[in-house]
Short mmCIF file of C-alpha atoms in Angstrom, two decimals:
data_model
loop_
_atom_site.label_atom_id
_atom_site.label_comp_id
_atom_site.label_asym_id
_atom_site.label_seq_id
_atom_site.Cartn_x
_atom_site.Cartn_y
_atom_site.Cartn_z
CA MET A 1 94.54 -49.44 7.32
CA THR A 2 91.95 -46.82 8.25
CA THR A 3 91.53 -44.66 11.32
CA LYS A 4 87.78 -44.26 10.77
CA PRO A 5 85.07 -46.81 11.62
CA LEU A 6 83.39 -48.64 8.78
CA VAL A 7 79.97 -47.53 7.64
CA LEU A 8 77.85 -50.64 8.17
CA THR A 9 75.64 -51.61 5.27
CA ASP A 10 72.69 -53.86 6.07
CA GLU A 11 74.65 -56.82 4.75
CA LEU A 12 77.75 -56.01 6.81
CA HIS A 13 75.60 -55.45 9.89
CA GLN A 14 74.10 -58.92 9.51
CA TYR A 15 77.62 -60.33 9.09
CA VAL A 16 78.67 -58.71 12.38
CA ILE A 17 75.69 -60.22 14.18
CA ALA A 18 76.20 -63.66 12.64
CA HIS A 19 79.89 -63.72 13.60
CA GLY A 20 79.75 -62.79 17.25
CA SER A 21 76.40 -61.82 18.67
CA SER A 22 73.71 -63.82 16.93
CA PRO A 23 70.57 -64.02 19.14
CA ASP A 24 69.55 -67.41 20.46
CA PRO A 25 65.90 -68.52 20.09
CA VAL A 26 64.81 -66.78 23.32
CA ALA A 27 66.35 -63.45 22.36
CA ARG A 28 65.13 -63.78 18.78
CA ASP A 29 61.55 -64.36 19.94
CA LEU A 30 61.81 -61.38 22.28
CA ILE A 31 62.94 -59.18 19.39
CA GLU A 32 60.04 -60.36 17.25
CA GLU A 33 57.42 -60.00 19.98
CA THR A 34 58.60 -56.50 20.88
CA LEU A 35 58.33 -55.46 17.24
CA ALA A 36 54.86 -56.99 16.93
CA LEU A 37 53.47 -55.58 20.18
CA LEU A 38 55.17 -52.19 20.17
CA PRO A 39 56.16 -51.34 16.60
CA GLU A 40 56.48 -47.61 17.32
CA LYS A 41 58.64 -48.19 20.39
CA ALA A 42 60.67 -51.21 19.29
CA GLY A 43 63.63 -48.92 18.59
CA MET A 44 64.03 -48.63 22.36
CA GLN A 45 65.26 -52.22 22.42
CA VAL A 46 69.03 -52.69 22.36
CA ALA A 47 70.49 -54.05 19.13
CA PRO A 48 71.51 -57.73 18.94
CA GLU A 49 75.22 -56.90 18.79
CA GLN A 50 74.77 -54.58 21.75
CA ALA A 51 73.11 -57.35 23.76
CA GLY A 52 76.01 -59.66 22.97
CA PHE A 53 78.44 -56.97 24.03
CA LEU A 54 76.66 -56.51 27.37
CA THR A 55 76.85 -60.23 28.10
CA PHE A 56 80.53 -60.20 27.20
CA LEU A 57 81.26 -57.19 29.43
CA ALA A 58 79.39 -58.66 32.39
CA ARG A 59 81.38 -61.87 32.08
CA LEU A 60 84.64 -60.02 31.55
CA THR A 61 84.18 -58.00 34.73
CA GLY A 62 83.05 -61.02 36.74
CA ALA A 63 80.01 -59.00 37.78
CA ARG A 64 78.04 -60.21 40.79
CA GLN A 65 76.10 -57.07 41.65
CA ALA A 66 74.61 -55.33 38.61
CA LEU A 67 72.11 -52.54 38.04
CA GLU A 68 70.05 -51.58 35.01
CA VAL A 69 68.30 -48.22 34.70
CA GLY A 70 65.65 -48.64 32.00
CA THR A 71 64.48 -52.17 31.18
CA PHE A 72 61.73 -51.88 28.53
CA THR A 73 60.86 -55.42 27.33
CA GLY A 74 63.99 -56.99 28.74
CA MET A 75 66.56 -57.53 25.99
CA SER A 76 69.42 -55.79 27.81
CA SER A 77 68.55 -57.24 31.22
CA LEU A 78 68.39 -60.72 29.70
CA ALA A 79 71.85 -60.16 28.22
CA ILE A 80 73.34 -58.84 31.45
CA ALA A 81 71.81 -61.57 33.61
CA ARG A 82 73.27 -64.21 31.33
CA GLY A 83 76.73 -62.73 31.83
CA LEU A 84 76.65 -62.55 35.62
CA ALA A 85 78.67 -64.80 37.89
CA PRO A 86 76.73 -67.85 39.18
CA ASP A 87 75.79 -66.01 42.37
CA GLY A 88 75.12 -62.75 40.54
CA HIS A 89 72.17 -60.43 41.05
CA LEU A 90 70.69 -57.78 38.76
CA THR A 91 68.44 -54.96 39.96
CA CYS A 92 66.28 -53.50 37.18
CA LEU A 93 64.58 -50.12 37.43
CA ASP A 94 61.73 -49.15 35.12
CA ILE A 95 58.55 -47.12 35.24
CA SER A 96 56.37 -49.40 33.09
CA ALA A 97 54.70 -52.53 34.45
CA GLU A 98 53.27 -53.11 30.97
CA PHE A 99 56.58 -53.24 29.10
CA THR A 100 58.38 -55.17 31.82
CA SER A 101 55.63 -57.82 31.90
CA VAL A 102 57.09 -58.95 28.58
CA ALA A 103 60.56 -58.96 30.13
CA ARG A 104 59.42 -61.14 33.02
CA ARG A 105 58.19 -63.85 30.66
CA TYR A 106 61.46 -64.00 28.79
CA TRP A 107 63.56 -63.97 31.96
CA ALA A 108 61.56 -66.99 33.09
CA ARG A 109 61.95 -68.71 29.74
CA ALA A 110 65.73 -68.14 29.85
CA GLY A 111 65.95 -69.37 33.44
CA VAL A 112 67.39 -66.13 34.85
CA GLU A 113 64.34 -64.74 36.67
CA ASP A 114 65.74 -65.83 40.04
CA ARG A 115 68.67 -63.45 39.71
CA ILE A 116 66.65 -60.35 38.70
CA ASP A 117 64.90 -57.92 41.04
CA LEU A 118 62.55 -55.61 39.13
CA ARG A 119 61.51 -52.37 40.81
CA ILE A 120 58.75 -50.31 39.23
CA GLY A 121 58.73 -46.55 39.81
CA PRO A 122 60.67 -43.39 38.97
CA ALA A 123 64.30 -44.42 38.58
CA ALA A 124 65.71 -41.49 40.53
CA GLU A 125 63.63 -42.45 43.57
CA SER A 126 64.52 -46.12 43.26
CA LEU A 127 68.21 -45.28 42.97
CA ARG A 128 68.16 -43.29 46.19
CA MET A 129 66.79 -46.34 47.99
CA LEU A 130 69.81 -48.47 47.05
CA PRO A 131 72.67 -49.03 49.53
CA ASP A 132 74.96 -46.01 49.74
CA GLU A 133 78.24 -47.92 49.76
CA PRO A 134 80.18 -48.72 46.56
CA TYR A 135 78.97 -52.27 45.94
CA LEU A 136 78.01 -52.39 42.25
CA ASP A 137 80.22 -54.18 39.72
CA PHE A 138 78.26 -53.33 36.58
CA VAL A 139 75.71 -50.65 35.63
CA PHE A 140 73.78 -50.15 32.41
CA ILE A 141 71.95 -46.83 31.88
CA ASP A 142 69.36 -46.72 29.09
CA ALA A 143 66.34 -44.71 30.20
CA ASP A 144 64.88 -41.23 29.58
CA LYS A 145 67.70 -39.07 28.28
CA PRO A 146 67.07 -35.91 30.37
CA GLY A 147 67.39 -38.11 33.44
CA TYR A 148 70.91 -39.28 32.63
CA PRO A 149 72.71 -36.70 34.83
CA VAL A 150 70.69 -37.78 37.86
CA TYR A 151 71.22 -41.48 37.13
CA TRP A 152 74.94 -40.87 36.72
CA ALA A 153 75.16 -38.88 39.93
CA GLU A 154 73.35 -41.60 41.87
CA THR A 155 75.22 -44.59 40.41
CA VAL A 156 78.88 -43.52 40.31
CA PRO A 157 79.28 -43.37 44.11
CA ARG A 158 77.66 -46.82 44.35
CA VAL A 159 80.10 -48.47 41.93
CA ARG A 160 83.18 -50.15 43.36
CA THR A 161 86.69 -49.27 42.24
CA GLY A 162 87.24 -51.09 38.95
CA GLY A 163 83.51 -51.42 38.35
CA LEU A 164 82.00 -50.61 34.95
CA ILE A 165 79.22 -48.22 33.93
CA VAL A 166 77.81 -48.56 30.40
CA VAL A 167 75.67 -45.71 29.05
CA ASP A 168 73.55 -46.15 25.92
CA ASN A 169 72.48 -43.74 23.15
CA VAL A 170 75.36 -41.31 23.63
CA LEU A 171 75.45 -40.48 19.90
CA ARG A 172 71.70 -40.02 19.35
CA GLY A 173 71.95 -41.06 15.71
CA GLY A 174 74.68 -38.44 15.20
CA ARG A 175 72.49 -35.60 16.43
CA VAL A 176 74.85 -34.81 19.31
CA LEU A 177 76.87 -32.82 16.75
CA ASP A 178 73.99 -30.39 16.22
CA PRO A 179 71.36 -31.11 18.87
CA ALA A 180 68.00 -29.47 18.37
CA ALA A 181 65.47 -31.64 20.22
CA GLU A 182 65.57 -31.61 24.00
CA PRO A 183 66.67 -35.27 24.44
CA ASP A 184 69.56 -34.70 22.02
CA ARG A 185 70.65 -31.53 23.84
CA ALA A 186 70.44 -33.40 27.13
CA ILE A 187 72.77 -36.14 25.90
CA ALA A 188 75.22 -33.67 24.34
CA THR A 189 75.43 -31.84 27.67
CA PHE A 190 75.68 -35.10 29.59
CA ASN A 191 78.57 -36.30 27.40
CA GLU A 192 80.53 -33.13 28.17
CA GLU A 193 79.88 -33.44 31.90
CA VAL A 194 80.96 -37.08 31.98
CA LEU A 195 84.12 -36.22 30.07
CA ARG A 196 85.13 -33.93 32.94
CA ASP A 197 84.37 -36.47 35.68
CA ASP A 198 87.72 -37.43 37.21
CA ARG A 199 86.21 -40.36 39.11
CA VAL A 200 86.19 -42.52 35.97
CA ASP A 201 88.22 -43.56 32.94
CA LEU A 202 86.19 -43.27 29.74
CA VAL A 203 85.93 -44.62 26.25
CA MET A 204 83.09 -43.98 23.81
CA VAL A 205 82.51 -46.67 21.19
CA PRO A 206 80.28 -46.53 18.08
CA VAL A 207 78.31 -49.68 18.88
CA ALA A 208 74.66 -49.31 17.82
CA ASP A 209 73.68 -45.76 18.88
CA GLY A 210 76.90 -45.22 20.79
CA LEU A 211 78.04 -46.52 24.18
CA THR A 212 80.13 -44.81 26.81
CA LEU A 213 82.13 -47.24 28.94
CA ALA A 214 83.27 -45.78 32.23
CA ARG A 215 85.59 -47.60 34.64
CA LYS A 216 85.45 -46.38 38.23
CA ARG A 217 88.88 -45.30 39.45
#
């Protein structure tokens, strides 16, 4: 028995994907197209095991009203939409019409486009236009890292008691231990602030680049 997480070799990583979160043909094609179209930005796409985890969490929470801050080419939104209840609805916020045009095609191909509302513009502004009451069941935050405190501040009051907030890239490839670049410092500071937030129960898990799961009290 060990108290430390395994270091995933490439082979073990593929084993994890094959035994619980293997992409279907739609997701696999989306991964390949994102890499081909945007090779320098493809790292912004959530990992296959992360996508599977998001679908699982959305189903587990019975989410009907979901929000995504940062959509890129649509891998995470596709995963969340697939996990929603039959009458579920996902609002996606992103600043790029170019990147999300790819997402739209794959939502249509997967048959989930009717449950997704994409809003293009600065996320902070879009968030402030959402209903003020706590109506959200599920939130995924994966956008510009310096913006995380604002996104957190705007989403927590809008999440119902028992609702779930999932925040991506909270480990920054391990650089949160000694942050030098501004995005890494922003996440390190954000992690400390969230830790002190008594409105939520927290757990941080080393999935992909690190996820914080926060349950609204």
